[in-house]
Short mmCIF file of C-alpha atoms and ligand atoms in Angstrom, two decimals:
data_model
loop_
_atom_site.label_atom_id
_atom_site.label_comp_id
_atom_site.label_asym_id
_atom_site.label_seq_id
_atom_site.Cartn_x
_atom_site.Cartn_y
_atom_site.Cartn_z
CA MET A 1 0.33 0.43 -0.25
CA THR A 2 1.65 3.70 -1.15
CA ILE A 3 2.54 5.84 2.21
CA SER A 4 -0.70 8.35 2.09
CA ARG A 5 -0.41 12.07 2.85
CA SER A 6 -1.34 11.61 6.65
CA ASP A 7 1.82 9.21 7.43
CA CYS A 8 3.89 11.96 5.45
CA VAL A 9 2.05 14.53 7.79
CA THR A 10 3.25 12.72 10.92
CA MET A 11 6.55 11.90 9.83
CA ASP A 12 7.02 16.04 9.06
CA ALA A 13 5.97 16.30 12.70
CA GLY A 14 7.83 13.51 14.20
CA ASP A 15 11.23 15.77 11.82
CA PRO A 16 13.81 17.45 13.98
CA LEU A 17 14.67 19.26 10.97
CA GLY A 18 11.04 20.24 10.16
CA SER A 19 11.54 23.63 12.55
CA LEU A 20 14.17 24.85 10.18
CA LYS A 21 11.86 25.05 7.01
CA ALA A 22 10.67 28.55 9.68
CA ARG A 23 13.63 30.17 8.42
CA PHE A 24 12.55 30.58 5.15
CA THR A 25 10.65 32.78 2.92
CA VAL A 26 9.75 30.06 0.72
CA PRO A 27 5.10 30.78 -0.29
CA LYS A 28 2.16 29.34 1.56
CA HIS A 29 1.21 27.72 -1.41
CA VAL A 30 4.59 26.69 -3.96
CA ILE A 31 5.80 23.56 -3.03
CA TYR A 32 9.39 24.75 -3.81
CA LEU A 33 11.77 21.59 -5.35
CA ASP A 34 14.33 23.66 -7.16
CA GLY A 35 17.34 24.21 -4.88
CA ASN A 36 19.31 21.89 -6.70
CA SER A 37 19.38 25.91 -9.19
CA LEU A 38 18.80 28.45 -7.09
CA GLY A 39 18.38 27.89 -2.82
CA ALA A 40 15.73 29.64 -1.28
CA LEU A 41 15.92 33.03 1.08
CA PRO A 42 17.20 32.33 5.22
CA ARG A 43 14.38 35.29 6.36
CA HIS A 44 16.75 36.82 7.78
CA VAL A 45 18.81 37.47 4.29
CA PRO A 46 17.23 41.12 3.60
CA GLU A 47 17.90 42.12 7.54
CA ARG A 48 21.18 41.85 7.01
CA VAL A 49 21.84 42.84 3.44
CA GLN A 50 20.30 46.03 4.27
CA HIS A 51 22.07 46.82 7.24
CA THR A 52 25.58 45.85 4.91
CA ILE A 53 24.00 49.01 2.49
CA LYS A 54 22.14 50.88 5.05
CA SER A 55 24.91 51.34 7.48
CA GLU A 56 28.15 50.11 7.16
CA TRP A 57 27.45 51.33 2.96
CA GLY A 58 25.60 54.61 3.63
CA GLN A 59 27.49 55.37 6.59
CA ASP A 60 30.08 54.11 7.27
CA LEU A 61 31.20 54.35 4.25
CA ILE A 62 34.96 53.29 2.71
CA ARG A 63 36.05 52.41 6.64
CA SER A 64 33.99 49.76 6.46
CA TRP A 65 36.15 47.82 4.94
CA ASN A 66 37.88 47.66 8.01
CA SER A 67 35.77 48.05 10.47
CA ALA A 68 32.30 46.91 9.45
CA GLY A 69 36.10 42.84 8.17
CA TRP A 70 33.99 43.58 4.69
CA ILE A 71 38.03 42.60 3.34
CA ASP A 72 37.95 38.89 5.32
CA LEU A 73 34.73 37.83 4.92
CA PRO A 74 36.58 35.66 1.18
CA SER A 75 38.16 34.29 3.71
CA ARG A 76 35.93 34.12 6.07
CA VAL A 77 32.81 32.67 5.03
CA GLY A 78 35.08 29.68 2.83
CA GLY A 79 36.42 29.06 6.78
CA ARG A 80 32.37 28.45 7.00
CA ILE A 81 31.61 26.23 3.97
CA ALA A 82 35.59 24.39 4.48
CA ARG A 83 32.56 22.88 7.80
CA LEU A 84 29.81 21.90 5.90
CA ILE A 85 32.40 20.19 2.80
CA GLY A 86 35.50 18.08 5.23
CA ALA A 87 37.62 20.90 5.15
CA ALA A 88 39.48 23.15 7.64
CA GLY A 89 38.85 26.24 7.63
CA ASP A 90 42.16 27.59 6.08
CA GLU A 91 41.79 25.32 3.45
CA VAL A 92 38.19 27.08 2.15
CA ILE A 93 37.76 30.92 -0.44
CA ALA A 94 34.15 32.52 -1.35
CA ALA A 95 35.92 34.65 -4.62
CA ASP A 96 34.45 34.56 -7.87
CA SER A 97 32.17 32.31 -9.44
CA THR A 98 32.11 28.41 -9.86
CA SER A 99 33.15 28.45 -13.30
CA VAL A 100 36.18 31.43 -12.86
CA ASN A 101 37.24 29.17 -9.94
CA LEU A 102 37.17 26.24 -12.05
CA PHE A 103 39.90 28.19 -15.00
CA LYS A 104 42.00 28.95 -11.51
CA VAL A 105 42.74 25.48 -10.07
CA ALA A 106 42.75 23.25 -13.20
CA ALA A 107 46.18 25.86 -15.01
CA ALA A 108 46.92 25.59 -11.38
CA ALA A 109 46.89 21.68 -11.10
CA LEU A 110 48.91 21.66 -14.56
CA ALA A 111 51.72 23.52 -12.87
CA LEU A 112 51.48 21.09 -9.69
CA ARG A 113 52.43 18.20 -12.20
CA PRO A 114 54.47 19.49 -14.76
CA GLY A 115 56.32 17.38 -17.16
CA ARG A 116 51.74 16.61 -17.91
CA ARG A 117 49.22 18.59 -19.85
CA VAL A 118 46.41 15.63 -19.78
CA ILE A 119 43.22 16.85 -17.96
CA VAL A 120 40.76 14.34 -17.91
CA SER A 121 36.91 14.72 -17.89
CA GLU A 122 33.38 13.13 -18.16
CA ALA A 123 31.22 13.47 -21.16
CA GLY A 124 28.00 15.10 -20.36
CA ASN A 125 30.26 16.69 -16.65
CA PHE A 126 28.18 20.25 -16.14
CA PRO A 127 28.84 22.29 -19.98
CA THR A 128 31.19 25.33 -18.05
CA ASP A 129 33.00 22.85 -16.91
CA LEU A 130 33.97 20.78 -20.73
CA TYR A 131 33.66 24.61 -21.80
CA MET A 132 36.73 26.98 -18.79
CA LEU A 133 38.98 23.20 -19.85
CA GLN A 134 38.45 23.92 -23.82
CA GLY A 135 39.37 27.81 -22.65
CA LEU A 136 42.55 26.77 -20.70
CA ALA A 137 43.82 23.81 -23.35
CA ALA A 138 43.19 26.44 -25.95
CA LEU A 139 45.55 29.27 -24.38
CA GLY A 140 48.57 26.55 -25.70
CA GLY A 141 51.52 25.38 -23.31
CA ALA A 142 50.25 21.92 -25.57
CA VAL A 143 47.65 21.40 -23.13
CA GLU A 144 45.16 18.81 -24.01
CA LEU A 145 41.39 18.05 -22.48
CA ARG A 146 40.58 14.65 -22.82
CA VAL A 147 36.87 13.86 -22.09
CA VAL A 148 35.12 9.86 -21.75
CA ALA A 149 32.03 8.76 -21.45
CA PRO A 150 32.11 7.72 -17.46
CA GLU A 151 32.26 3.99 -17.45
CA ASP A 152 35.61 5.34 -19.38
CA ILE A 153 37.36 7.48 -16.78
CA GLU A 154 39.81 5.44 -14.82
CA ALA A 155 41.23 4.12 -17.86
CA ALA A 156 42.53 7.03 -18.91
CA LEU A 157 44.41 7.91 -15.92
CA SER A 158 47.58 6.87 -17.07
CA ASP A 159 51.20 9.04 -16.58
CA GLU A 160 50.21 11.22 -18.99
CA VAL A 161 47.46 12.88 -16.78
CA ALA A 162 48.03 16.44 -14.93
CA ALA A 163 44.33 15.97 -13.48
CA LEU A 164 40.98 14.14 -13.26
CA VAL A 165 38.74 16.88 -13.06
CA LEU A 166 34.76 15.69 -12.13
CA THR A 167 31.74 17.37 -10.68
CA HIS A 168 30.60 14.87 -8.00
CA VAL A 169 27.91 15.33 -8.15
CA HIS A 170 25.89 14.91 -12.00
CA TYR A 171 23.62 17.96 -12.41
CA LYS A 172 21.40 16.11 -14.96
CA SER A 173 21.25 12.83 -12.68
CA GLY A 174 22.12 13.49 -9.65
CA ARG A 175 24.61 10.82 -10.20
CA VAL A 176 27.02 10.32 -7.16
CA HIS A 177 30.92 9.87 -7.85
CA ASP A 178 33.26 7.64 -5.79
CA MET A 179 34.77 10.43 -4.42
CA ALA A 180 37.57 8.81 -1.64
CA ARG A 181 37.94 5.66 -5.07
CA LEU A 182 38.49 7.65 -7.87
CA THR A 183 40.61 10.07 -5.83
CA ALA A 184 42.64 7.17 -5.22
CA LYS A 185 42.65 5.68 -9.13
CA ALA A 186 44.13 9.55 -9.58
CA HIS A 187 46.80 9.36 -7.80
CA GLU A 188 48.06 6.54 -8.30
CA ALA A 189 47.72 8.07 -11.64
CA GLY A 190 50.72 10.25 -9.77
CA ALA A 191 47.82 12.85 -10.95
CA LEU A 192 45.42 14.96 -8.98
CA ALA A 193 41.71 16.06 -8.69
CA ILE A 194 39.69 18.04 -9.03
CA TRP A 195 36.23 17.59 -8.12
CA ASP A 196 33.09 20.62 -7.90
CA LEU A 197 30.64 20.62 -5.96
CA SER A 198 28.41 22.80 -7.39
CA HIS A 199 25.39 20.42 -6.69
CA SER A 200 26.85 18.59 -3.29
CA ALA A 201 27.97 21.53 -0.65
CA GLY A 202 25.55 21.36 2.10
CA ALA A 203 23.94 18.71 -0.08
CA ILE A 204 26.05 15.55 0.96
CA ASP A 205 28.26 15.37 3.80
CA ILE A 206 31.39 14.61 2.21
CA ASP A 207 35.10 14.49 3.51
CA LEU A 208 36.72 16.59 1.74
CA ASN A 209 39.88 15.82 3.71
CA ARG A 210 38.77 12.16 4.49
CA ASP A 211 39.31 11.49 0.94
CA GLY A 212 41.92 12.52 -0.12
CA ALA A 213 40.58 15.70 -2.67
CA ASP A 214 43.21 18.19 -3.81
CA LEU A 215 41.64 20.88 -5.52
CA ALA A 216 37.55 21.61 -5.17
CA ILE A 217 35.08 24.34 -6.13
CA GLY A 218 31.77 24.84 -5.48
CA CYS A 219 28.31 27.15 -6.05
CA GLY A 220 27.04 29.08 -3.79
CA TYR A 221 23.28 29.94 -4.89
CA LYS A 222 22.43 25.83 -4.93
CA TYR A 223 21.78 24.28 -1.14
CA LEU A 224 23.99 26.62 0.94
CA ASN A 225 20.93 29.53 -0.68
CA GLY A 226 23.51 31.68 -1.05
CA GLY A 227 21.22 33.86 -4.08
CA PRO A 228 21.10 33.93 -7.31
CA GLY A 229 24.94 34.94 -8.42
CA ALA A 230 25.86 34.43 -4.88
CA PRO A 231 30.01 33.92 -5.01
CA ALA A 232 31.75 30.54 -5.42
CA PHE A 233 34.48 29.08 -3.64
CA LEU A 234 37.46 27.19 -4.35
CA PHE A 235 39.46 24.64 -1.84
CA VAL A 236 42.75 24.36 -2.58
CA ALA A 237 44.30 21.05 0.24
CA LYS A 238 47.06 22.58 2.78
CA ARG A 239 49.25 20.34 1.39
CA HIS A 240 49.53 21.46 -2.44
CA GLN A 241 48.94 25.75 -0.72
CA GLN A 242 52.91 26.72 -0.97
CA GLY A 243 53.23 25.18 -4.70
CA PHE A 244 49.43 26.37 -6.04
CA HIS A 245 49.59 29.40 -8.52
CA GLN A 246 46.31 30.62 -10.55
CA PRO A 247 46.93 32.14 -13.34
CA LEU A 248 43.68 34.73 -11.89
CA SER A 249 47.38 36.73 -9.99
CA GLY A 250 44.57 39.77 -9.60
CA TRP A 251 45.85 42.10 -6.74
CA MET A 252 43.76 40.83 -3.81
CA GLY A 253 45.57 36.83 -4.68
CA HIS A 254 48.60 39.65 -3.55
CA ALA A 255 50.95 39.06 -0.75
CA ALA A 256 50.02 42.76 0.75
CA PRO A 257 48.38 44.32 -2.42
CA PHE A 258 48.16 47.29 0.49
CA ASP A 259 51.75 47.65 -0.69
CA PHE A 260 51.09 48.75 -4.39
CA VAL A 261 53.84 46.79 -5.83
CA ASP A 262 54.38 46.67 -9.26
CA ASP A 263 54.77 42.75 -9.35
CA TYR A 264 52.67 39.96 -7.63
CA ALA A 265 53.37 38.43 -5.03
CA PRO A 266 50.94 35.51 -3.47
CA ALA A 267 49.07 35.54 -0.22
CA GLU A 268 50.42 32.82 1.37
CA GLY A 269 48.32 30.45 1.45
CA ILE A 270 44.59 29.94 0.45
CA ALA A 271 44.30 33.71 -0.44
CA ARG A 272 46.79 33.54 -3.22
CA GLY A 273 42.67 31.73 -5.21
CA LEU A 274 41.30 35.75 -5.00
CA CYS A 275 41.62 37.68 -7.57
CA GLY A 276 39.86 41.19 -7.79
CA THR A 277 37.58 43.13 -5.26
CA PRO A 278 35.00 40.94 -3.47
CA ASN A 279 32.04 41.41 -4.13
CA ILE A 280 30.59 42.67 -0.40
CA LEU A 281 25.81 42.30 -0.62
CA SER A 282 27.10 38.59 -2.84
CA LEU A 283 29.25 37.84 0.13
CA VAL A 284 27.04 38.99 2.73
CA ALA A 285 23.42 37.19 1.39
CA LEU A 286 25.99 34.43 1.14
CA ASP A 287 27.72 34.83 4.68
CA ALA A 288 24.38 35.04 5.97
CA ALA A 289 22.17 32.17 5.15
CA LEU A 290 24.79 30.42 5.79
CA ASP A 291 24.14 30.97 9.49
CA VAL A 292 20.90 28.15 8.89
CA PHE A 293 23.25 25.25 8.89
CA ASP A 294 24.22 26.39 12.09
CA HIS A 295 21.26 24.51 12.90
CA ALA A 296 21.44 21.27 10.94
CA ALA A 297 24.38 18.82 11.06
CA MET A 298 25.15 17.28 7.44
CA GLY A 299 24.52 14.29 8.55
CA ALA A 300 21.06 14.66 9.79
CA LEU A 301 19.70 16.74 5.89
CA ARG A 302 22.09 14.34 3.87
CA ALA A 303 19.91 11.20 5.93
CA LYS A 304 16.34 13.19 5.39
CA SER A 305 17.16 13.62 1.54
CA MET A 306 17.30 10.76 0.95
CA ALA A 307 14.31 9.26 2.07
CA LEU A 308 12.73 12.08 0.25
CA GLY A 309 14.19 11.35 -2.33
CA ASP A 310 13.13 7.81 -1.84
CA LEU A 311 9.25 8.41 -1.27
CA PHE A 312 9.14 10.69 -3.90
CA ILE A 313 10.69 8.02 -6.23
CA GLU A 314 7.94 5.75 -4.25
CA LEU A 315 5.24 7.87 -5.36
CA VAL A 316 5.35 8.40 -8.75
CA GLU A 317 5.78 5.56 -9.06
CA ALA A 318 2.17 4.11 -7.25
CA ARG A 319 0.61 7.16 -9.57
CA CYS A 320 1.80 7.46 -12.88
CA PRO A 321 2.98 4.72 -13.42
CA GLY A 322 4.60 3.62 -16.52
CA VAL A 323 4.32 6.71 -17.59
CA PHE A 324 8.31 8.89 -16.85
CA GLY A 325 12.10 7.23 -16.60
CA LEU A 326 13.75 7.77 -13.73
CA LEU A 327 16.78 9.11 -14.68
CA SER A 328 18.31 8.67 -11.25
CA PRO A 329 20.00 5.89 -9.15
CA ARG A 330 17.17 4.40 -7.54
CA ALA A 331 19.89 3.47 -4.21
CA ALA A 332 19.65 6.82 -2.41
CA VAL A 333 23.68 6.60 -1.52
CA ASP A 334 23.89 6.91 -5.38
CA ARG A 335 22.15 9.89 -6.03
CA GLY A 336 22.78 13.40 -4.61
CA SER A 337 19.79 15.41 -3.28
CA GLN A 338 17.49 15.16 -6.98
CA VAL A 339 15.11 13.13 -8.91
CA SER A 340 15.95 13.20 -12.12
CA LEU A 341 12.49 11.52 -14.32
CA THR A 342 12.62 10.91 -17.95
CA HIS A 343 9.20 12.25 -20.33
CA GLY A 344 9.46 12.59 -23.89
CA GLU A 345 7.43 16.06 -23.11
CA GLY A 346 8.82 17.05 -19.83
CA TYR A 347 9.35 21.02 -20.63
CA ALA A 348 5.52 21.68 -21.24
CA ILE A 349 4.74 18.83 -18.18
CA MET A 350 7.21 21.16 -15.80
CA GLN A 351 5.52 23.88 -17.03
CA ALA A 352 2.11 22.67 -16.07
CA LEU A 353 3.39 22.27 -12.34
CA ILE A 354 4.79 25.60 -12.11
CA ALA A 355 1.27 26.94 -12.49
CA ARG A 356 0.25 24.45 -10.08
CA HIS A 357 3.09 26.32 -8.34
CA VAL A 358 5.35 23.31 -7.84
CA ILE A 359 8.65 24.08 -8.54
CA GLY A 360 11.15 21.84 -9.93
CA ASP A 361 13.42 22.42 -13.80
CA PHE A 362 13.59 20.70 -17.17
CA ARG A 363 17.19 20.37 -18.86
CA ALA A 364 16.92 19.23 -22.36
CA PRO A 365 16.29 16.85 -24.01
CA ASP A 366 13.64 15.55 -21.61
CA VAL A 367 14.77 15.68 -17.69
CA LEU A 368 12.47 17.17 -15.34
CA ARG A 369 14.33 17.81 -11.93
CA PHE A 370 12.79 17.76 -9.23
CA GLY A 371 15.40 18.41 -5.56
CA PHE A 372 14.68 18.00 -1.70
CA ALA A 373 16.39 20.54 0.29
CA PRO A 374 16.27 19.29 3.81
CA LEU A 375 16.21 22.47 5.40
CA TYR A 376 12.50 23.14 3.81
CA VAL A 377 10.91 20.84 2.28
CA GLY A 378 9.04 18.62 4.12
CA PHE A 379 7.56 14.89 3.72
CA ALA A 380 3.77 16.34 2.33
CA ASP A 381 5.29 18.60 -0.07
CA VAL A 382 6.26 15.64 -1.44
CA TRP A 383 3.08 13.54 -1.52
CA ASP A 384 1.72 17.06 -2.74
CA ALA A 385 3.62 18.09 -5.56
CA VAL A 386 2.90 14.44 -6.70
CA ASP A 387 0.27 14.68 -6.34
CA HIS A 388 0.10 17.04 -8.95
CA LEU A 389 1.11 15.29 -10.90
CA ALA A 390 -0.38 13.15 -10.83
CA ALA A 391 -3.49 15.43 -11.83
CA VAL A 392 -1.50 17.21 -14.33
CA MET A 393 -0.14 13.07 -15.97
CA ALA A 394 -4.18 11.89 -15.60
CA SER A 395 -6.27 15.48 -16.98
CA GLY A 396 -3.44 16.46 -19.79
CA ALA A 397 -2.61 19.08 -18.52
CA TRP A 398 0.40 20.16 -19.72
CA ARG A 399 -1.14 19.63 -23.50
CA ASP A 400 -1.97 22.90 -23.30
CA ALA A 401 -0.39 25.47 -25.93
CA ALA A 402 0.86 28.03 -23.91
CA PHE A 403 2.79 25.29 -21.61
CA ALA A 404 4.89 24.00 -24.98
CA ALA A 405 6.58 27.96 -25.66
CA ARG A 406 10.48 28.16 -24.56
CA ALA A 407 11.64 30.35 -21.65
CA ALA A 408 14.98 32.32 -21.79
CA VAL A 409 15.65 29.54 -18.63
CA THR A 410 14.37 26.72 -18.77
C1 LIG B 501 27.75 21.27 -11.71
C2 LIG B 501 28.36 22.55 -12.06
N1 LIG B 501 29.35 23.35 -12.33
C3 LIG B 501 28.80 25.02 -12.98
C4 LIG B 501 27.68 25.17 -12.38
C5 LIG B 501 27.59 26.69 -12.90
O1 LIG B 501 29.21 27.49 -12.88
P1 LIG B 501 29.01 28.90 -12.28
O2 LIG B 501 28.10 30.20 -11.56
O3 LIG B 501 29.96 29.63 -13.12
O4 LIG B 501 27.39 29.64 -14.02
C6 LIG B 501 26.80 24.26 -12.48
C7 LIG B 501 25.58 25.16 -12.89
O5 LIG B 501 24.23 24.70 -11.90
C8 LIG B 501 26.79 23.14 -11.86
O6 LIG B 501 25.15 21.81 -11.55
#
């Protein structure tokens, strides 16, 4: 017998993380299943950003770089993210975008492995990862990007390879790579392992140092809830920091930026990962958003997100039998915090769902993505979302021509 709505309400009532939902501003009538793309707004963030704008910027002006500690925000926020990803506080810094940070760490990996010019990544990786690596290779220096099928990754790790670049949780399918195993394989070949944690940070209890990761990057606007275009982060394992030389050698990564000397000299430690002036308003929003994680252990969040995903799969299969393909791994341990279904009319179906205030997203050609951010999604939300999905499919509501018109962002 399938689980009932009242069972789900009972599960929510017994959920120790259930009260955290009240810390977010998701409208009452909305079921938000897209935290894997843009995290929801924590309630207290606007006030913090307002304070920075009105008081620190408006009143204290440029003095706030010192008096409000703006200059330290990249490392302070980095240190808070470090706790969520199994890194030491001085191994992570918040800066720039994930794309830009990938360029920095991939170039630095080549410098850390002199004599090796090959970077290996997987076909179907998130496009910006492949595009940035293509851009790095196009700069010259005989750098070669080898993009291989997921099942060929280990075989591609030869003694020519400087770095293996993988996304830990696949953006489309939600499949989780075995970080410890693939990092060890990269090391056996003498290569470094670079992990894109965009769909992992804040969703999965990762431990970069336990798993031996060398370098990592990730988004601040997905499960970390930092807001649209929030600063990203980069991780450099302590053992590599001395030899870490990234080519975007802007003044904020200089050992003494306010000496204003002509020649670049990298800062000690993770600060050399910086480039230009930090985006303070966005960093303040991200810093405030991270407060929510002070109230939840990553292990508990992961356990809840796996249970939410399992419930969703069970209900979809019971309520819409044979209608959708399941792109995500069925086993929760192999899945990030999302479930991806496939359907040839996926775009229109997702639009019809969004019209009913159940918000997920669509990835071409046929993937409906549903993210289960455990901080603010409950079990009854999952039940209601599937109820709407079943209604959309039973009524054929998705056939309305209005749902076929593609917007710029899907
Ligand atoms: C795996 C992965 N990397 C990177 C990005 C985005 O990078 P950026 O913030 O530079 O646009 C995304 C966005 O969805 C992603 O899924």
